[in-house]
Amino acid sequence: MSHETLALTELEALARRALCQSGVDHQSADATCAALMAAERAGIASHGFARLPYYLDQLESGKLNPRAVPVITQRGAVVNVNADSGLAFPAVQLGLDRGMVLAQEFGVVAVAIGYSHHFGMAGYYAEQAARQGLVCMALSNGPAAMAPWGGNVPLYGTNPIAFASPRASGEPLVIDLSLSEVARGKIMLASQKKEAIPAGWAIDRDGNPTTDADAALAGSMAPAGGAKGAALALMVELLTAGLTGSHYGFQASSFFNTEGGSPHIAQLLLLLNPAFFSAGYVQHTEMLFSAMLTQPNVRLPGERRQATARQNSDTLSLPVSLLEQLRIRAG
C-alpha cells in the first residue's frame, strides 16, 4: 500500500474541508479533526483519519445529523450532554471542558454524553484532564460485538476504558484499552487475507471457540480475561447507555455503514480533583511509578504512544487511497 506524507496543518485542513462539505459546522469539524489527529500522531491509525470516510458517508446519508447542536445541562456536579445524533467529538469535548472547570469546585464530577456516536481514542479525553491536574476515567459502549459470558449472541460493545493520572514529569500516565481480547479489526484483516486467527480470540455463532476468521465475524469477539472481561463490559453498558437512556450495544447500528438509524451509544467521563482527597498526590504516585521502573523491561502505560506522538510532530504518512478519498470529499 503506497503512502503520502503531509504536513499536519495540510492534513487537518483537508479533513476540515471534507467535514464542512458534509454540512458540519466549523466548531464540530475542529473538534473532530483534533481527536483524529491525536490518534494518528499516537500511532493508532484505526481511530484516526481512516474513520473519516465512514463518518462522511453517515453525515451525507442522514444516519449522523450534520446540523447537530449538543445540548448541555448541569445539576450540581453532574453534567449531561445530548449529542443530538451527531458526531461524538464536539459533544464529548463540550462536556469535558465544562467538567474540568467544575472539578475545581466540586472535586468529583461526572459527565455523561448520550445519543452519541464513536468517540475515537478514549485516552484522548482522559489525557486532556490529566494535563489539567485531574484524575480521569473515560468509558464508552458501542455496537454489539461480544456475547455475555456463556452465551453466543453479541450484546455488548468492545467498550473501551481509559484512565489518566497527572505526573510530575508533565506527561500523564494513560491507560487505554478495550474489553475484547483483540481489536475486531485484526479479525477483519485475517478474514481479508484468508488467514486463521489464534485460539481465544473469538467464538462462532454456536458459542464454540474458533480459529476461522469468517466464523468469528459471524459469531462473537472473546472478552479480555474471560468472564471478568465480560462483566466489565456489562458494567460499561450500564454506566454509559444505562445512565443516559441511550442504546445498549445490541440496539446500536454499525459505525461502518449507512444502514439503520443513528447508533445512539453513550460515554461517561469521571473527573476527580486529587486536591480534594489528600495533599501531595502527584509526589505520592511517583513513589509507585519509581518502584515499577526499577524493574527491567517495565514501562509505564502510555509512554510508547506519547513518544510516537512527539516523533509525529510535523508530518504524517497516510495511505494514498485514503487521501484521494478525502480530497474528492473536500471538493
C-alpha atoms as a PDB file:
ATOM      1  CA  MET A   1       0.000   0.000   0.000  1.00  0.00           C
ATOM      2  CA  SER A   2       1.534   3.297  -1.084  1.00  0.00           C
ATOM      3  CA  HIS A   3       1.645   6.240   1.330  1.00  0.00           C
ATOM      4  CA  GLU A   4       1.965  10.009   1.038  1.00  0.00           C
ATOM      5  CA  THR A   5       3.469  12.311   3.646  1.00  0.00           C
ATOM      6  CA  LEU A   6       1.637  15.517   4.520  1.00  0.00           C
ATOM      7  CA  ALA A   7       2.250  18.337   6.973  1.00  0.00           C
ATOM      8  CA  LEU A   8      -0.115  18.140   9.941  1.00  0.00           C
ATOM      9  CA  THR A   9      -1.595  21.517   9.043  1.00  0.00           C
ATOM     10  CA  GLU A  10      -2.295  20.393   5.472  1.00  0.00           C
ATOM     11  CA  LEU A  11      -3.914  17.151   6.624  1.00  0.00           C
ATOM     12  CA  GLU A  12      -6.061  18.930   9.178  1.00  0.00           C
ATOM     13  CA  ALA A  13      -7.215  21.494   6.605  1.00  0.00           C
ATOM     14  CA  LEU A  14      -8.128  18.701   4.171  1.00  0.00           C
ATOM     15  CA  ALA A  15     -10.161  16.831   6.782  1.00  0.00           C
ATOM     16  CA  ARG A  16     -11.882  20.006   7.917  1.00  0.00           C
ATOM     17  CA  ARG A  17     -12.941  20.863   4.353  1.00  0.00           C
ATOM     18  CA  ALA A  18     -14.344  17.365   3.846  1.00  0.00           C
ATOM     19  CA  LEU A  19     -16.384  17.616   7.042  1.00  0.00           C
ATOM     20  CA  CYS A  20     -17.693  21.087   6.216  1.00  0.00           C
ATOM     21  CA  GLN A  21     -18.697  19.895   2.730  1.00  0.00           C
ATOM     22  CA  SER A  22     -20.880  17.329   4.516  1.00  0.00           C
ATOM     23  CA  GLY A  23     -22.712  20.086   6.386  1.00  0.00           C
ATOM     24  CA  VAL A  24     -20.790  20.073   9.676  1.00  0.00           C
ATOM     25  CA  ASP A  25     -20.112  23.458  11.285  1.00  0.00           C
ATOM     26  CA  HIS A  26     -16.559  24.676  11.842  1.00  0.00           C
ATOM     27  CA  GLN A  27     -16.565  24.082  15.592  1.00  0.00           C
ATOM     28  CA  SER A  28     -17.653  20.453  15.220  1.00  0.00           C
ATOM     29  CA  ALA A  29     -15.165  19.920  12.402  1.00  0.00           C
ATOM     30  CA  ASP A  30     -12.360  21.321  14.567  1.00  0.00           C
ATOM     31  CA  ALA A  31     -13.220  19.024  17.495  1.00  0.00           C
ATOM     32  CA  THR A  32     -13.379  16.006  15.174  1.00  0.00           C
ATOM     33  CA  CYS A  33     -10.099  16.784  13.428  1.00  0.00           C
ATOM     34  CA  ALA A  34      -8.291  17.344  16.732  1.00  0.00           C
ATOM     35  CA  ALA A  35      -9.325  13.928  18.065  1.00  0.00           C
ATOM     36  CA  LEU A  36      -8.494  12.085  14.828  1.00  0.00           C
ATOM     37  CA  MET A  37      -5.147  13.866  14.629  1.00  0.00           C
ATOM     38  CA  ALA A  38      -4.279  12.842  18.183  1.00  0.00           C
ATOM     39  CA  ALA A  39      -4.922   9.194  17.304  1.00  0.00           C
ATOM     40  CA  GLU A  40      -2.827   9.389  14.127  1.00  0.00           C
ATOM     41  CA  ARG A  41       0.083  11.049  15.904  1.00  0.00           C
ATOM     42  CA  ALA A  42      -0.045   8.381  18.630  1.00  0.00           C
ATOM     43  CA  GLY A  43       0.180   5.640  16.012  1.00  0.00           C
ATOM     44  CA  ILE A  44      -3.427   4.460  16.461  1.00  0.00           C
ATOM     45  CA  ALA A  45      -4.415   4.714  12.797  1.00  0.00           C
ATOM     46  CA  SER A  46      -7.528   2.579  13.362  1.00  0.00           C
ATOM     47  CA  HIS A  47      -9.029   5.509  15.297  1.00  0.00           C
ATOM     48  CA  GLY A  48      -7.590   8.231  13.077  1.00  0.00           C
ATOM     49  CA  PHE A  49      -8.449   9.616   9.662  1.00  0.00           C
ATOM     50  CA  ALA A  50      -9.280   6.147   8.315  1.00  0.00           C
ATOM     51  CA  ARG A  51     -12.575   6.593  10.182  1.00  0.00           C
ATOM     52  CA  LEU A  52     -13.426   9.811   8.375  1.00  0.00           C
ATOM     53  CA  PRO A  53     -14.934   8.316   5.187  1.00  0.00           C
ATOM     54  CA  TYR A  54     -17.388   6.344   7.341  1.00  0.00           C
ATOM     55  CA  TYR A  55     -18.352   9.495   9.254  1.00  0.00           C
ATOM     56  CA  LEU A  56     -18.790  11.409   5.988  1.00  0.00           C
ATOM     57  CA  ASP A  57     -20.982   8.665   4.466  1.00  0.00           C
ATOM     58  CA  GLN A  58     -23.196   8.709   7.543  1.00  0.00           C
ATOM     59  CA  LEU A  59     -23.399  12.511   7.609  1.00  0.00           C
ATOM     60  CA  GLU A  60     -24.467  12.574   3.968  1.00  0.00           C
ATOM     61  CA  SER A  61     -26.996   9.745   4.393  1.00  0.00           C
ATOM     62  CA  GLY A  62     -28.555  11.286   7.498  1.00  0.00           C
ATOM     63  CA  LYS A  63     -27.549   8.468   9.825  1.00  0.00           C
ATOM     64  CA  LEU A  64     -25.475  11.147  11.552  1.00  0.00           C
ATOM     65  CA  ASN A  65     -27.056  14.575  11.991  1.00  0.00           C
ATOM     66  CA  PRO A  66     -24.746  17.087  10.241  1.00  0.00           C
ATOM     67  CA  ARG A  67     -26.559  20.017  11.908  1.00  0.00           C
ATOM     68  CA  ALA A  68     -26.352  18.529  15.402  1.00  0.00           C
ATOM     69  CA  VAL A  69     -26.160  21.001  18.277  1.00  0.00           C
ATOM     70  CA  PRO A  70     -25.067  19.309  21.525  1.00  0.00           C
ATOM     71  CA  VAL A  71     -27.202  20.382  24.455  1.00  0.00           C
ATOM     72  CA  ILE A  72     -25.584  20.552  27.889  1.00  0.00           C
ATOM     73  CA  THR A  73     -27.414  20.544  31.221  1.00  0.00           C
ATOM     74  CA  GLN A  74     -25.976  20.568  34.735  1.00  0.00           C
ATOM     75  CA  ARG A  75     -27.276  19.574  38.147  1.00  0.00           C
ATOM     76  CA  GLY A  76     -24.630  20.106  40.778  1.00  0.00           C
ATOM     77  CA  ALA A  77     -21.581  18.032  39.859  1.00  0.00           C
ATOM     78  CA  VAL A  78     -23.414  16.031  37.178  1.00  0.00           C
ATOM     79  CA  VAL A  79     -23.176  17.204  33.575  1.00  0.00           C
ATOM     80  CA  ASN A  80     -25.380  15.695  30.885  1.00  0.00           C
ATOM     81  CA  VAL A  81     -24.770  16.268  27.185  1.00  0.00           C
ATOM     82  CA  ASN A  82     -27.213  15.253  24.466  1.00  0.00           C
ATOM     83  CA  ALA A  83     -25.142  14.739  21.289  1.00  0.00           C
ATOM     84  CA  ASP A  84     -28.258  15.260  19.128  1.00  0.00           C
ATOM     85  CA  SER A  85     -27.498  12.216  16.939  1.00  0.00           C
ATOM     86  CA  GLY A  86     -24.384  13.913  15.628  1.00  0.00           C
ATOM     87  CA  LEU A  87     -20.647  13.342  15.744  1.00  0.00           C
ATOM     88  CA  ALA A  88     -19.482  12.471  19.242  1.00  0.00           C
ATOM     89  CA  PHE A  89     -16.364  14.651  19.290  1.00  0.00           C
ATOM     90  CA  PRO A  90     -17.934  18.104  19.757  1.00  0.00           C
ATOM     91  CA  ALA A  91     -20.388  16.764  22.349  1.00  0.00           C
ATOM     92  CA  VAL A  92     -17.737  14.952  24.406  1.00  0.00           C
ATOM     93  CA  GLN A  93     -15.365  17.926  24.250  1.00  0.00           C
ATOM     94  CA  LEU A  94     -18.147  20.262  25.353  1.00  0.00           C
ATOM     95  CA  GLY A  95     -18.871  18.078  28.374  1.00  0.00           C
ATOM     96  CA  LEU A  96     -15.204  17.603  29.232  1.00  0.00           C
ATOM     97  CA  ASP A  97     -14.484  21.333  29.108  1.00  0.00           C
ATOM     98  CA  ARG A  98     -17.374  22.039  31.480  1.00  0.00           C
ATOM     99  CA  GLY A  99     -16.400  19.125  33.729  1.00  0.00           C
ATOM    100  CA  MET A 100     -12.787  20.231  34.105  1.00  0.00           C
ATOM    101  CA  VAL A 101     -13.944  23.635  35.341  1.00  0.00           C
ATOM    102  CA  LEU A 102     -16.469  22.145  37.764  1.00  0.00           C
ATOM    103  CA  ALA A 103     -13.864  19.752  39.202  1.00  0.00           C
ATOM    104  CA  GLN A 104     -12.164  22.773  40.738  1.00  0.00           C
ATOM    105  CA  GLU A 105     -15.377  23.486  42.666  1.00  0.00           C
ATOM    106  CA  PHE A 106     -16.797  20.058  43.449  1.00  0.00           C
ATOM    107  CA  GLY A 107     -13.776  17.731  43.484  1.00  0.00           C
ATOM    108  CA  VAL A 108     -15.689  14.927  41.752  1.00  0.00           C
ATOM    109  CA  VAL A 109     -17.645  15.465  38.529  1.00  0.00           C
ATOM    110  CA  ALA A 110     -19.491  13.031  36.263  1.00  0.00           C
ATOM    111  CA  VAL A 111     -20.043  13.913  32.599  1.00  0.00           C
ATOM    112  CA  ALA A 112     -22.492  11.713  30.683  1.00  0.00           C
ATOM    113  CA  ILE A 113     -22.903  12.010  26.903  1.00  0.00           C
ATOM    114  CA  GLY A 114     -25.991  10.373  25.394  1.00  0.00           C
ATOM    115  CA  TYR A 115     -27.401   9.846  21.877  1.00  0.00           C
ATOM    116  CA  SER A 116     -23.818   9.800  20.715  1.00  0.00           C
ATOM    117  CA  HIS A 117     -21.501   8.077  18.235  1.00  0.00           C
ATOM    118  CA  HIS A 118     -17.945   6.717  18.036  1.00  0.00           C
ATOM    119  CA  PHE A 119     -15.657   8.984  20.096  1.00  0.00           C
ATOM    120  CA  GLY A 120     -12.320   7.719  18.821  1.00  0.00           C
ATOM    121  CA  MET A 121      -9.391   7.120  21.152  1.00  0.00           C
ATOM    122  CA  ALA A 122     -10.765   7.121  24.700  1.00  0.00           C
ATOM    123  CA  GLY A 123      -7.410   8.096  26.176  1.00  0.00           C
ATOM    124  CA  TYR A 124      -7.504  11.388  24.262  1.00  0.00           C
ATOM    125  CA  TYR A 125     -10.089  12.783  26.679  1.00  0.00           C
ATOM    126  CA  ALA A 126      -8.646  11.264  29.842  1.00  0.00           C
ATOM    127  CA  GLU A 127      -5.203  12.660  28.967  1.00  0.00           C
ATOM    128  CA  GLN A 128      -6.592  16.182  28.499  1.00  0.00           C
ATOM    129  CA  ALA A 129      -7.975  16.087  32.039  1.00  0.00           C
ATOM    130  CA  ALA A 130      -4.734  14.719  33.470  1.00  0.00           C
ATOM    131  CA  ARG A 131      -2.811  17.593  31.898  1.00  0.00           C
ATOM    132  CA  GLN A 132      -5.053  19.871  33.969  1.00  0.00           C
ATOM    133  CA  GLY A 133      -4.073  18.030  37.165  1.00  0.00           C
ATOM    134  CA  LEU A 134      -7.163  15.790  37.307  1.00  0.00           C
ATOM    135  CA  VAL A 135      -7.575  12.029  37.507  1.00  0.00           C
ATOM    136  CA  CYS A 136      -9.994  10.851  34.830  1.00  0.00           C
ATOM    137  CA  MET A 137     -11.765   7.730  33.624  1.00  0.00           C
ATOM    138  CA  ALA A 138     -13.427   7.680  30.189  1.00  0.00           C
ATOM    139  CA  LEU A 139     -15.853   4.926  29.164  1.00  0.00           C
ATOM    140  CA  SER A 140     -17.926   4.225  26.065  1.00  0.00           C
ATOM    141  CA  ASN A 141     -20.158   1.465  24.840  1.00  0.00           C
ATOM    142  CA  GLY A 142     -20.558   0.583  21.172  1.00  0.00           C
ATOM    143  CA  PRO A 143     -22.379  -1.652  18.671  1.00  0.00           C
ATOM    144  CA  ALA A 144     -22.677  -5.283  19.768  1.00  0.00           C
ATOM    145  CA  ALA A 145     -19.528  -7.358  19.262  1.00  0.00           C
ATOM    146  CA  MET A 146     -19.303  -9.535  22.401  1.00  0.00           C
ATOM    147  CA  ALA A 147     -21.688 -12.069  23.899  1.00  0.00           C
ATOM    148  CA  PRO A 148     -22.339 -12.268  27.640  1.00  0.00           C
ATOM    149  CA  TRP A 149     -20.216 -14.943  29.311  1.00  0.00           C
ATOM    150  CA  GLY A 150     -21.620 -18.382  28.484  1.00  0.00           C
ATOM    151  CA  GLY A 151     -23.713 -17.004  25.615  1.00  0.00           C
ATOM    152  CA  ASN A 152     -23.202 -16.857  21.873  1.00  0.00           C
ATOM    153  CA  VAL A 153     -25.167 -13.788  20.688  1.00  0.00           C
ATOM    154  CA  PRO A 154     -23.284 -10.444  20.869  1.00  0.00           C
ATOM    155  CA  LEU A 155     -24.962  -7.924  23.184  1.00  0.00           C
ATOM    156  CA  TYR A 156     -22.088  -5.719  24.384  1.00  0.00           C
ATOM    157  CA  GLY A 157     -19.707  -3.469  22.506  1.00  0.00           C
ATOM    158  CA  THR A 158     -15.954  -3.859  22.881  1.00  0.00           C
ATOM    159  CA  ASN A 159     -16.446  -0.989  25.342  1.00  0.00           C
ATOM    160  CA  PRO A 160     -13.171   0.918  25.811  1.00  0.00           C
ATOM    161  CA  ILE A 161     -11.976   2.088  29.211  1.00  0.00           C
ATOM    162  CA  ALA A 162      -9.331   4.797  29.553  1.00  0.00           C
ATOM    163  CA  PHE A 163      -7.694   6.159  32.691  1.00  0.00           C
ATOM    164  CA  ALA A 164      -5.222   9.015  33.065  1.00  0.00           C
ATOM    165  CA  SER A 165      -3.352  10.468  36.003  1.00  0.00           C
ATOM    166  CA  PRO A 166      -1.102  13.546  36.206  1.00  0.00           C
ATOM    167  CA  ARG A 167       2.625  13.036  36.722  1.00  0.00           C
ATOM    168  CA  ALA A 168       5.463  15.193  37.992  1.00  0.00           C
ATOM    169  CA  SER A 169       7.124  14.953  34.570  1.00  0.00           C
ATOM    170  CA  GLY A 170       4.136  16.609  32.912  1.00  0.00           C
ATOM    171  CA  GLU A 171       3.446  13.582  30.698  1.00  0.00           C
ATOM    172  CA  PRO A 172       0.408  11.814  32.205  1.00  0.00           C
ATOM    173  CA  LEU A 173       0.090   8.124  32.872  1.00  0.00           C
ATOM    174  CA  VAL A 174      -2.504   6.939  30.325  1.00  0.00           C
ATOM    175  CA  ILE A 175      -4.172   3.517  30.254  1.00  0.00           C
ATOM    176  CA  ASP A 176      -6.389   2.903  27.223  1.00  0.00           C
ATOM    177  CA  LEU A 177      -7.876  -0.496  26.434  1.00  0.00           C
ATOM    178  CA  SER A 178     -10.944  -2.201  25.031  1.00  0.00           C
ATOM    179  CA  LEU A 179     -12.600  -5.145  26.744  1.00  0.00           C
ATOM    180  CA  SER A 180     -12.337  -7.602  23.856  1.00  0.00           C
ATOM    181  CA  GLU A 181      -9.332  -9.930  23.723  1.00  0.00           C
ATOM    182  CA  VAL A 182      -8.209  -8.271  20.481  1.00  0.00           C
ATOM    183  CA  ALA A 183      -9.460  -5.493  18.253  1.00  0.00           C
ATOM    184  CA  ARG A 184     -12.164  -6.599  15.808  1.00  0.00           C
ATOM    185  CA  GLY A 185     -10.072  -5.038  13.038  1.00  0.00           C
ATOM    186  CA  LYS A 186      -7.445  -7.765  13.463  1.00  0.00           C
ATOM    187  CA  ILE A 187     -10.045 -10.424  12.747  1.00  0.00           C
ATOM    188  CA  MET A 188     -11.361  -8.444   9.763  1.00  0.00           C
ATOM    189  CA  LEU A 189      -7.814  -8.263   8.385  1.00  0.00           C
ATOM    190  CA  ALA A 190      -7.324 -12.025   8.840  1.00  0.00           C
ATOM    191  CA  SER A 191     -10.603 -12.631   7.003  1.00  0.00           C
ATOM    192  CA  GLN A 192      -9.482 -10.468   4.073  1.00  0.00           C
ATOM    193  CA  LYS A 193      -6.176 -12.349   3.900  1.00  0.00           C
ATOM    194  CA  LYS A 194      -7.907 -15.743   4.306  1.00  0.00           C
ATOM    195  CA  GLU A 195      -5.739 -16.447   7.343  1.00  0.00           C
ATOM    196  CA  ALA A 196      -6.551 -18.343  10.535  1.00  0.00           C
ATOM    197  CA  ILE A 197      -6.765 -16.492  13.839  1.00  0.00           C
ATOM    198  CA  PRO A 198      -5.270 -17.677  17.145  1.00  0.00           C
ATOM    199  CA  ALA A 199      -7.452 -19.653  19.521  1.00  0.00           C
ATOM    200  CA  GLY A 200      -9.012 -17.496  22.214  1.00  0.00           C
ATOM    201  CA  TRP A 201      -9.799 -14.515  20.020  1.00  0.00           C
ATOM    202  CA  ALA A 202     -13.414 -15.347  19.226  1.00  0.00           C
ATOM    203  CA  ILE A 203     -16.276 -17.842  19.233  1.00  0.00           C
ATOM    204  CA  ASP A 204     -18.544 -18.890  16.349  1.00  0.00           C
ATOM    205  CA  ARG A 205     -22.310 -18.337  16.180  1.00  0.00           C
ATOM    206  CA  ASP A 206     -22.868 -21.553  18.174  1.00  0.00           C
ATOM    207  CA  GLY A 207     -20.632 -20.386  21.014  1.00  0.00           C
ATOM    208  CA  ASN A 208     -17.701 -22.671  20.189  1.00  0.00           C
ATOM    209  CA  PRO A 209     -14.080 -21.457  20.109  1.00  0.00           C
ATOM    210  CA  THR A 210     -12.920 -20.884  16.520  1.00  0.00           C
ATOM    211  CA  THR A 211      -9.771 -20.095  14.560  1.00  0.00           C
ATOM    212  CA  ASP A 212     -11.763 -19.314  11.396  1.00  0.00           C
ATOM    213  CA  ALA A 213     -11.882 -15.554  10.882  1.00  0.00           C
ATOM    214  CA  ASP A 214     -15.152 -15.605   8.933  1.00  0.00           C
ATOM    215  CA  ALA A 215     -16.827 -17.740  11.598  1.00  0.00           C
ATOM    216  CA  ALA A 216     -15.515 -15.331  14.212  1.00  0.00           C
ATOM    217  CA  LEU A 217     -17.012 -12.317  12.428  1.00  0.00           C
ATOM    218  CA  ALA A 218     -20.357 -14.112  12.278  1.00  0.00           C
ATOM    219  CA  GLY A 219     -20.025 -15.037  15.958  1.00  0.00           C
ATOM    220  CA  SER A 220     -18.637 -13.020  18.843  1.00  0.00           C
ATOM    221  CA  MET A 221     -15.403 -11.437  19.999  1.00  0.00           C
ATOM    222  CA  ALA A 222     -13.936 -13.062  23.105  1.00  0.00           C
ATOM    223  CA  PRO A 223     -13.788 -10.780  26.149  1.00  0.00           C
ATOM    224  CA  ALA A 224     -10.382  -9.990  27.614  1.00  0.00           C
ATOM    225  CA  GLY A 225      -9.899 -12.053  30.750  1.00  0.00           C
ATOM    226  CA  GLY A 226     -12.857 -14.321  30.077  1.00  0.00           C
ATOM    227  CA  ALA A 227     -15.780 -13.924  32.461  1.00  0.00           C
ATOM    228  CA  LYS A 228     -14.113 -10.930  34.158  1.00  0.00           C
ATOM    229  CA  GLY A 229     -13.881  -9.003  30.884  1.00  0.00           C
ATOM    230  CA  ALA A 230     -17.499  -9.793  30.070  1.00  0.00           C
ATOM    231  CA  ALA A 231     -18.571  -8.499  33.490  1.00  0.00           C
ATOM    232  CA  LEU A 232     -16.614  -5.277  32.942  1.00  0.00           C
ATOM    233  CA  ALA A 233     -18.259  -4.842  29.523  1.00  0.00           C
ATOM    234  CA  LEU A 234     -21.660  -5.144  31.211  1.00  0.00           C
ATOM    235  CA  MET A 235     -20.570  -2.542  33.757  1.00  0.00           C
ATOM    236  CA  VAL A 236     -19.647  -0.120  30.963  1.00  0.00           C
ATOM    237  CA  GLU A 237     -23.012  -0.669  29.234  1.00  0.00           C
ATOM    238  CA  LEU A 238     -24.807   0.322  32.440  1.00  0.00           C
ATOM    239  CA  LEU A 239     -22.557   3.327  33.205  1.00  0.00           C
ATOM    240  CA  THR A 240     -22.969   4.737  29.688  1.00  0.00           C
ATOM    241  CA  ALA A 241     -26.165   3.690  27.910  1.00  0.00           C
ATOM    242  CA  GLY A 242     -27.896   2.765  31.160  1.00  0.00           C
ATOM    243  CA  LEU A 243     -27.384   6.141  32.821  1.00  0.00           C
ATOM    244  CA  THR A 244     -28.228   8.199  29.731  1.00  0.00           C
ATOM    245  CA  GLY A 245     -31.134   6.209  28.305  1.00  0.00           C
ATOM    246  CA  SER A 246     -29.131   5.615  25.115  1.00  0.00           C
ATOM    247  CA  HIS A 247     -28.775   2.431  23.085  1.00  0.00           C
ATOM    248  CA  TYR A 248     -27.145  -0.653  24.534  1.00  0.00           C
ATOM    249  CA  GLY A 249     -24.729  -2.448  22.230  1.00  0.00           C
ATOM    250  CA  PHE A 250     -27.357  -4.850  20.878  1.00  0.00           C
ATOM    251  CA  GLN A 251     -29.610  -1.911  19.968  1.00  0.00           C
ATOM    252  CA  ALA A 252     -26.933   0.175  18.245  1.00  0.00           C
ATOM    253  CA  SER A 253     -26.365   0.255  14.488  1.00  0.00           C
ATOM    254  CA  SER A 254     -22.907  -0.112  12.941  1.00  0.00           C
ATOM    255  CA  PHE A 255     -20.247   2.603  12.914  1.00  0.00           C
ATOM    256  CA  PHE A 256     -19.156   1.367   9.478  1.00  0.00           C
ATOM    257  CA  ASN A 257     -22.174   1.686   7.174  1.00  0.00           C
ATOM    258  CA  THR A 258     -25.194   3.875   6.472  1.00  0.00           C
ATOM    259  CA  GLU A 259     -27.805   1.273   7.416  1.00  0.00           C
ATOM    260  CA  GLY A 260     -30.264   1.851  10.242  1.00  0.00           C
ATOM    261  CA  GLY A 261     -30.734   4.872  12.435  1.00  0.00           C
ATOM    262  CA  SER A 262     -28.086   6.669  14.461  1.00  0.00           C
ATOM    263  CA  PRO A 263     -26.154   4.321  16.802  1.00  0.00           C
ATOM    264  CA  HIS A 264     -27.124   6.493  19.799  1.00  0.00           C
ATOM    265  CA  ILE A 265     -24.457   4.969  22.064  1.00  0.00           C
ATOM    266  CA  ALA A 266     -23.066   6.800  25.103  1.00  0.00           C
ATOM    267  CA  GLN A 267     -19.972   7.879  27.018  1.00  0.00           C
ATOM    268  CA  LEU A 268     -19.152   8.653  30.639  1.00  0.00           C
ATOM    269  CA  LEU A 269     -16.264  10.774  31.927  1.00  0.00           C
ATOM    270  CA  LEU A 270     -15.476  10.673  35.645  1.00  0.00           C
ATOM    271  CA  LEU A 271     -13.220  13.519  36.827  1.00  0.00           C
ATOM    272  CA  LEU A 272     -11.526  13.614  40.245  1.00  0.00           C
ATOM    273  CA  ASN A 273      -9.530  16.510  41.664  1.00  0.00           C
ATOM    274  CA  PRO A 274      -6.743  14.987  43.811  1.00  0.00           C
ATOM    275  CA  ALA A 275      -6.502  18.136  45.958  1.00  0.00           C
ATOM    276  CA  PHE A 276      -9.911  17.278  47.479  1.00  0.00           C
ATOM    277  CA  PHE A 277      -8.609  13.930  48.744  1.00  0.00           C
ATOM    278  CA  SER A 278      -5.105  14.444  50.168  1.00  0.00           C
ATOM    279  CA  ALA A 279      -2.041  16.638  49.810  1.00  0.00           C
ATOM    280  CA  GLY A 280       0.810  15.685  47.506  1.00  0.00           C
ATOM    281  CA  TYR A 281      -0.998  13.233  45.234  1.00  0.00           C
ATOM    282  CA  VAL A 282       1.472  13.541  42.370  1.00  0.00           C
ATOM    283  CA  GLN A 283       4.533  13.056  44.576  1.00  0.00           C
ATOM    284  CA  HIS A 284       2.900  10.082  46.280  1.00  0.00           C
ATOM    285  CA  THR A 285       2.116   8.351  42.978  1.00  0.00           C
ATOM    286  CA  GLU A 286       5.677   8.903  41.779  1.00  0.00           C
ATOM    287  CA  MET A 287       6.809   6.556  44.562  1.00  0.00           C
ATOM    288  CA  LEU A 288       4.851   3.743  42.932  1.00  0.00           C
ATOM    289  CA  PHE A 289       5.994   4.602  39.416  1.00  0.00           C
ATOM    290  CA  SER A 290       9.622   4.696  40.566  1.00  0.00           C
ATOM    291  CA  ALA A 291       9.265   1.271  42.169  1.00  0.00           C
ATOM    292  CA  MET A 292       7.822  -0.081  38.927  1.00  0.00           C
ATOM    293  CA  LEU A 293      10.595   1.371  36.804  1.00  0.00           C
ATOM    294  CA  THR A 294      13.397  -0.163  38.873  1.00  0.00           C
ATOM    295  CA  GLN A 295      12.459  -3.484  37.298  1.00  0.00           C
ATOM    296  CA  PRO A 296      13.943  -4.292  33.892  1.00  0.00           C
ATOM    297  CA  ASN A 297      11.589  -4.290  30.884  1.00  0.00           C
ATOM    298  CA  VAL A 298       8.917  -2.306  32.739  1.00  0.00           C
ATOM    299  CA  ARG A 299       7.489   0.843  31.191  1.00  0.00           C
ATOM    300  CA  LEU A 300       4.520   2.935  32.199  1.00  0.00           C
ATOM    301  CA  PRO A 301       1.297   2.734  30.182  1.00  0.00           C
ATOM    302  CA  GLY A 302       1.006   5.450  27.566  1.00  0.00           C
ATOM    303  CA  GLU A 303       4.732   6.135  27.245  1.00  0.00           C
ATOM    304  CA  ARG A 304       5.060   4.490  23.840  1.00  0.00           C
ATOM    305  CA  ARG A 305       2.109   6.395  22.367  1.00  0.00           C
ATOM    306  CA  GLN A 306       3.391   9.676  23.778  1.00  0.00           C
ATOM    307  CA  ALA A 307       6.848   9.061  22.302  1.00  0.00           C
ATOM    308  CA  THR A 308       5.277   8.264  18.931  1.00  0.00           C
ATOM    309  CA  ALA A 309       3.225  11.477  19.102  1.00  0.00           C
ATOM    310  CA  ARG A 310       6.356  13.516  19.764  1.00  0.00           C
ATOM    311  CA  GLN A 311       8.003  11.964  16.696  1.00  0.00           C
ATOM    312  CA  ASN A 312       4.940  12.797  14.586  1.00  0.00           C
ATOM    313  CA  SER A 313       5.018  16.477  15.464  1.00  0.00           C
ATOM    314  CA  ASP A 314       5.332  17.876  11.923  1.00  0.00           C
ATOM    315  CA  THR A 315       4.190  15.349   9.307  1.00  0.00           C
ATOM    316  CA  LEU A 316       2.194  12.142   8.952  1.00  0.00           C
ATOM    317  CA  SER A 317       2.229   9.416   6.322  1.00  0.00           C
ATOM    318  CA  LEU A 318      -1.205   8.150   5.265  1.00  0.00           C
ATOM    319  CA  PRO A 319      -2.378   5.722   2.574  1.00  0.00           C
ATOM    320  CA  VAL A 320      -2.705   7.385  -0.821  1.00  0.00           C
ATOM    321  CA  SER A 321      -6.089   5.730  -1.341  1.00  0.00           C
ATOM    322  CA  LEU A 322      -7.433   7.369   1.842  1.00  0.00           C
ATOM    323  CA  LEU A 323      -6.072  10.791   0.919  1.00  0.00           C
ATOM    324  CA  GLU A 324      -7.612  10.517  -2.557  1.00  0.00           C
ATOM    325  CA  GLN A 325     -10.996   9.821  -0.954  1.00  0.00           C
ATOM    326  CA  LEU A 326     -10.657  12.818   1.350  1.00  0.00           C
ATOM    327  CA  ARG A 327      -9.607  15.143  -1.492  1.00  0.00           C
ATOM    328  CA  ILE A 328     -12.668  14.135  -3.506  1.00  0.00           C
ATOM    329  CA  ARG A 329     -14.917  14.648  -0.474  1.00  0.00           C
ATOM    330  CA  ALA A 330     -13.276  18.018   0.223  1.00  0.00           C
ATOM    331  CA  GLY A 331     -14.221  19.239  -3.248  1.00  0.00           C
END
